[in-house]
CSV table of C-alpha atoms and ligand atoms in Angstrom, one decimal:
chain,number,residue,atom,x,y,z
K,227,UNK,CA,67.8,88.9,59.4
K,228,UNK,CA,69.9,86.2,58.3
K,229,UNK,CA,71.6,86.6,55.2
K,230,UNK,CA,71.1,82.7,53.8
K,231,UNK,CA,67.5,83.1,54.9
K,232,UNK,CA,67.5,86.3,52.5
K,233,UNK,CA,69.0,84.6,49.1
K,234,UNK,CA,67.1,81.5,49.6
K,235,UNK,CA,63.9,84.0,48.5
K,236,UNK,CA,66.2,86.0,45.8
K,237,UNK,CA,65.4,86.1,42.0
K,238,UNK,CA,69.3,86.5,41.7
K,239,UNK,CA,70.8,84.9,44.6
K,240,UNK,CA,74.5,86.2,43.3
K,241,UNK,CA,73.7,89.7,44.3
K,242,UNK,CA,75.9,91.5,46.7
K,243,UNK,CA,74.3,91.9,50.2
K,244,UNK,CA,76.0,93.8,53.2
K,245,UNK,CA,73.9,93.1,56.6
K,246,UNK,CA,75.2,95.3,59.5
K,247,UNK,CA,74.4,94.7,63.0
K,248,UNK,CA,74.5,97.7,63.7
K,249,UNK,CA,75.3,101.1,61.8
K,250,UNK,CA,74.6,104.9,61.5
K,251,UNK,CA,72.3,104.8,58.6
K,252,UNK,CA,73.0,103.0,55.9
K,253,UNK,CA,71.7,105.3,53.5
K,254,UNK,CA,75.2,107.0,54.6
K,255,UNK,CA,77.2,103.9,54.8
K,256,UNK,CA,75.7,103.5,50.7
K,257,UNK,CA,76.5,106.4,50.2
K,258,UNK,CA,80.5,106.0,51.2
K,259,UNK,CA,80.4,103.0,49.0
K,260,UNK,CA,79.3,104.6,46.4
K,261,UNK,CA,81.1,107.4,46.0
K,262,UNK,CA,83.9,104.8,46.0
K,263,UNK,CA,82.9,102.8,43.3
K,264,UNK,CA,80.9,100.2,44.5
K,265,UNK,CA,78.5,98.7,41.9
K,266,UNK,CA,75.1,99.3,40.8
K,267,UNK,CA,72.8,96.7,43.1
K,268,UNK,CA,74.7,96.3,45.6
K,269,UNK,CA,71.9,96.1,49.0
K,270,UNK,CA,73.3,96.9,52.7
K,271,UNK,CA,71.1,96.1,55.2
K,272,UNK,CA,71.4,96.5,59.1
K,273,UNK,CA,69.9,95.8,62.3
K,274,UNK,CA,69.5,98.6,63.9
K,275,UNK,CA,70.5,102.2,62.9
K,276,UNK,CA,72.0,104.7,65.9
K,277,UNK,CA,71.2,108.1,63.1
K,278,UNK,CA,68.4,106.6,61.1
K,279,UNK,CA,67.4,109.7,58.2
K,280,UNK,CA,64.3,110.5,57.3
K,281,UNK,CA,63.2,113.5,54.5
K,282,UNK,CA,62.9,116.7,55.6
K,283,UNK,CA,66.2,116.9,58.0
K,284,UNK,CA,63.8,114.2,60.5
K,285,UNK,CA,65.0,111.4,62.3
K,286,UNK,CA,63.8,107.6,61.5
K,287,UNK,CA,63.5,105.2,64.9
K,288,UNK,CA,65.1,102.2,63.7
K,289,UNK,CA,64.4,99.9,66.7
K,290,UNK,CA,66.5,96.7,67.1
K,291,UNK,CA,65.1,93.8,65.6
K,292,UNK,CA,61.7,94.7,64.6
K,293,UNK,CA,62.7,97.0,61.1
K,294,UNK,CA,63.8,96.5,57.9
K,295,UNK,CA,66.4,99.6,57.2
K,296,UNK,CA,67.7,99.1,54.0
K,297,UNK,CA,69.7,101.0,51.1
K,298,UNK,CA,70.4,100.7,47.7
K,299,UNK,CA,73.1,101.6,45.4
K,300,UNK,CA,71.7,102.6,41.9
K,301,UNK,CA,73.9,103.5,39.1
K,302,UNK,CA,71.7,102.7,36.2
K,303,UNK,CA,67.8,103.2,35.6
K,304,UNK,CA,68.6,106.3,37.3
K,305,UNK,CA,65.2,108.6,36.4
K,306,UNK,CA,63.7,111.7,38.6
K,307,UNK,CA,60.8,109.2,39.4
K,308,UNK,CA,62.3,106.2,41.4
K,309,UNK,CA,61.3,106.9,45.0
K,310,UNK,CA,57.5,106.8,43.3
K,311,UNK,CA,58.6,103.7,41.5
K,312,UNK,CA,60.6,102.5,44.1
K,313,UNK,CA,57.3,102.9,46.5
K,314,UNK,CA,55.3,100.9,44.1
K,315,UNK,CA,57.9,97.6,44.4
K,316,UNK,CA,58.2,97.7,48.2
K,317,UNK,CA,54.1,98.2,48.3
K,318,UNK,CA,53.8,95.2,45.7
K,319,UNK,CA,56.4,93.5,47.7
K,320,UNK,CA,54.6,93.6,51.5
K,321,UNK,CA,51.2,92.6,50.0
K,322,UNK,CA,52.7,89.6,48.1
K,323,UNK,CA,54.3,88.2,51.3
K,324,UNK,CA,52.1,89.7,53.6
K,325,UNK,CA,48.5,89.6,51.9
K,326,UNK,CA,48.1,92.8,53.3
K,327,UNK,CA,46.3,95.6,50.9
K,328,UNK,CA,48.9,98.4,51.2
K,329,UNK,CA,48.5,102.6,50.1
K,330,UNK,CA,50.7,105.1,49.1
K,331,UNK,CA,50.6,108.4,50.8
K,332,UNK,CA,52.4,111.2,48.2
K,333,UNK,CA,55.1,111.6,48.1
K,334,UNK,CA,57.1,108.0,49.2
K,335,UNK,CA,55.1,106.8,52.5
K,336,UNK,CA,53.4,103.5,52.9
K,337,UNK,CA,49.9,103.0,54.7
K,338,UNK,CA,48.7,100.4,56.0
K,339,UNK,CA,45.1,100.8,57.7
K,340,UNK,CA,45.5,104.8,57.9
K,341,UNK,CA,48.4,104.8,59.5
K,342,UNK,CA,52.6,105.0,58.3
K,343,UNK,CA,54.6,102.0,58.0
K,344,UNK,CA,57.2,102.8,55.9
K,345,UNK,CA,59.1,106.0,54.9
K,346,UNK,CA,61.8,106.1,51.7
K,347,UNK,CA,64.7,108.2,51.7
K,348,UNK,CA,66.5,108.9,48.2
K,349,UNK,CA,69.6,110.7,48.2
K,350,UNK,CA,71.5,111.3,44.4
K,351,UNK,CA,75.2,112.8,43.4
K,352,UNK,CA,74.9,113.6,40.2
K,353,UNK,CA,78.8,114.6,39.7
K,354,UNK,CA,80.5,113.9,36.2
K,355,UNK,CA,82.2,111.2,37.2
K,356,UNK,CA,80.4,109.5,39.5
K,357,UNK,CA,76.3,109.5,39.1
K,358,UNK,CA,74.5,107.5,41.5
K,359,UNK,CA,71.5,107.2,43.9
K,360,UNK,CA,70.9,105.8,46.9
K,361,UNK,CA,67.3,104.6,47.8
K,362,UNK,CA,66.8,103.4,51.5
K,363,UNK,CA,63.7,101.9,52.9
K,364,UNK,CA,62.6,101.9,56.4
K,365,UNK,CA,59.8,99.6,57.1
K,366,UNK,CA,58.4,98.7,60.2
K,367,UNK,CA,57.7,94.9,60.2
K,368,UNK,CA,57.0,93.8,63.8
K,369,UNK,CA,55.3,95.8,66.9
K,370,UNK,CA,56.2,99.2,67.6
K,371,UNK,CA,54.4,100.2,70.4
K,372,UNK,CA,56.8,99.2,73.2
K,373,UNK,CA,59.4,101.5,71.1
K,374,UNK,CA,57.8,104.4,69.7
K,375,UNK,CA,56.2,107.0,71.6
K,376,UNK,CA,52.9,108.1,72.0
K,377,UNK,CA,53.1,111.0,69.9
K,378,UNK,CA,54.7,109.1,67.0
K,379,UNK,CA,52.2,106.2,67.3
K,380,UNK,CA,49.2,108.6,66.0
K,381,UNK,CA,50.5,108.1,62.5
K,382,UNK,CA,52.7,105.6,62.9
K,383,UNK,CA,52.8,101.9,63.2
K,384,UNK,CA,54.0,97.6,61.8
K,385,UNK,CA,52.6,95.1,60.2
K,386,UNK,CA,52.5,93.2,62.8
K,387,UNK,CA,50.6,96.0,65.0
K,388,UNK,CA,48.1,96.8,62.0
K,389,UNK,CA,47.5,92.9,60.7
K,390,UNK,CA,48.3,90.6,64.6
K,391,UNK,CA,50.3,88.3,62.7
K,392,UNK,CA,54.2,88.5,62.9
K,393,UNK,CA,56.2,88.2,59.6
K,394,UNK,CA,59.9,86.6,58.6
K,395,UNK,CA,61.8,90.1,58.0
K,396,UNK,CA,64.1,88.4,55.7
K,397,UNK,CA,61.7,86.9,53.1
K,398,UNK,CA,59.7,90.2,53.0
K,399,UNK,CA,63.2,91.8,52.8
K,400,UNK,CA,64.5,89.5,49.8
K,401,UNK,CA,60.8,89.7,48.3
K,402,UNK,CA,61.3,94.0,48.2
K,403,UNK,CA,64.9,93.3,46.6
K,404,UNK,CA,63.1,91.4,43.5
K,405,UNK,CA,59.9,93.5,43.2
K,406,UNK,CA,62.8,96.7,43.1
K,407,UNK,CA,64.8,94.9,40.4
K,408,UNK,CA,61.9,94.1,38.3
K,409,UNK,CA,60.3,97.8,38.9
K,410,UNK,CA,63.6,99.7,38.2
K,411,UNK,CA,64.3,97.9,35.0
K,412,UNK,CA,61.0,98.3,33.1
K,413,UNK,CA,60.9,101.8,35.1
K,414,UNK,CA,61.2,103.6,31.2
K,415,UNK,CA,58.3,102.2,30.7
K,416,UNK,CA,56.0,104.2,33.1
K,417,UNK,CA,53.9,101.3,33.9
K,418,UNK,CA,54.4,101.9,38.3
K,419,UNK,CA,52.8,105.2,37.4
K,420,UNK,CA,49.2,104.4,37.4
K,421,UNK,CA,49.8,101.7,39.9
K,422,UNK,CA,51.0,104.4,41.7
K,423,UNK,CA,47.8,106.2,41.6
K,424,UNK,CA,45.7,103.6,41.8
K,425,UNK,CA,47.4,102.9,45.2
K,426,UNK,CA,46.7,106.7,46.3
K,427,UNK,CA,46.3,107.2,49.9
K,428,UNK,CA,45.4,110.5,49.4
K,429,UNK,CA,42.9,111.2,46.3
K,430,UNK,CA,39.6,112.6,47.4
K,431,UNK,CA,41.2,113.7,51.0
K,432,UNK,CA,41.2,117.0,52.6
K,433,UNK,CA,45.0,117.6,53.2
K,434,UNK,CA,47.6,120.7,54.9
K,435,UNK,CA,49.6,121.7,52.3
K,436,UNK,CA,53.3,122.8,53.4
K,437,UNK,CA,55.1,124.5,51.7
K,438,UNK,CA,58.3,126.1,53.9
K,439,UNK,CA,56.9,127.9,56.8
K,440,UNK,CA,53.6,128.4,54.5
K,441,UNK,CA,50.4,126.1,55.3
K,442,UNK,CA,47.0,125.9,53.3
K,443,UNK,CA,44.4,123.1,53.3
K,444,UNK,CA,43.0,121.6,50.3
K,445,UNK,CA,41.5,118.5,48.5
K,446,UNK,CA,43.5,116.2,46.5
K,447,UNK,CA,42.4,115.8,43.4
K,448,UNK,CA,44.3,113.3,41.7
K,449,UNK,CA,48.1,112.1,40.8
K,450,UNK,CA,49.5,112.5,37.7
K,451,UNK,CA,51.4,110.9,34.9
K,452,UNK,CA,54.5,112.7,36.7
K,453,UNK,CA,53.3,111.1,40.1
K,454,UNK,CA,52.6,114.9,41.2
K,455,UNK,CA,50.1,115.3,43.6
K,456,UNK,CA,47.0,117.5,42.1
K,457,UNK,CA,45.5,119.9,44.5
K,458,UNK,CA,42.3,122.6,44.9
K,459,UNK,CA,43.0,124.8,47.5
K,460,UNK,CA,39.9,125.9,49.8
K,461,UNK,CA,40.1,129.4,47.5
K,462,UNK,CA,39.3,127.0,44.0
K,463,UNK,CA,42.5,127.4,43.0
K,464,UNK,CA,44.6,124.6,41.7
K,465,UNK,CA,47.9,123.4,41.5
K,466,UNK,CA,50.1,120.4,40.8
K,467,UNK,CA,53.0,119.6,43.3
K,468,UNK,CA,56.1,118.1,42.8
K,469,UNK,CA,57.4,117.6,45.9
K,470,UNK,CA,57.2,118.6,49.7
K,471,UNK,CA,54.2,117.4,52.4
K,472,UNK,CA,50.8,116.7,52.4
K,473,UNK,CA,49.8,116.4,55.8
K,474,UNK,CA,46.0,114.2,56.1
K,475,UNK,CA,43.5,116.0,58.3
K,476,UNK,CA,42.0,113.4,59.9
K,477,UNK,CA,38.6,114.0,61.0
L,113,LIG,C1,60.7,109.4,55.6
L,113,LIG,O1,60.2,108.7,56.8
L,113,LIG,O2,60.6,110.6,55.6
L,113,LIG,C2,61.7,108.2,54.9
L,113,LIG,C3,62.6,107.1,55.9
L,113,LIG,C4,63.6,106.4,55.5
L,113,LIG,C5,64.3,105.7,56.4
L,113,LIG,C6,65.6,105.2,55.6
L,113,LIG,S1,65.4,103.4,56.8
L,113,LIG,C7,67.2,102.6,56.2
L,113,LIG,C8,67.6,104.4,55.1
L,113,LIG,N1,68.7,104.9,56.0
L,113,LIG,C9,68.3,105.8,56.6
L,113,LIG,O3,69.4,106.3,57.1
L,113,LIG,N2,67.1,106.4,56.4
L,113,LIG,C10,66.5,105.2,55.3
């Protein structure tokens, strides 16, 4: 990754970008900065993370030099659906640069050819005098076949592994920053919800809904106007889920 190259592709070349060689987690780094008053829009990127964090307490594997591990500090336009809006922004950016047709797996994973290539982790602080969100994006660009174990490779992949092509991470990163800025500026219009629905990877599929220790199989009916997942369980009852996890049943 190269800061000059990223800036070359940015709509706003004045944007503050911090590029690190290694950190534990760009989200943790960004949260520390935000606690100390860092302004809206600052982006932190790392070549590798020693403790990359995923949703639900999971580890996010962050091999050096092949992925984009970035966090953005958001103070303005901070709405509950910020993660769904980010998923649309990232999917559009990847498709624009790589010519792909990415989908979004509820809640906020980006999929290419039935494999996860990107995860998003949003962390917010709502203390009265310091209100911010940190949006963390982890995108696998270069091949992960050598760095991920076989269990992870059942679900996870990368743009290179799915397309057979190599792409420039700085260019993709700049496009994500551009796309995210545009989408967040318009978040109140809620136009992103329809885009999110159209990209849904799960509509019509069989899933296992995980809630705490409970697991129930269901069919996914729709994504609603709040980016919630509408499911029908095997006993015929229906539910609208606003958080949690729906694991695809692979056939
Ligand atoms: C998930 O798949 O559950 C979300 C993964 C989010 C990973 C990104 S990488 C940059 C940022 N820093 C982290 O520690 N996590 C996020």
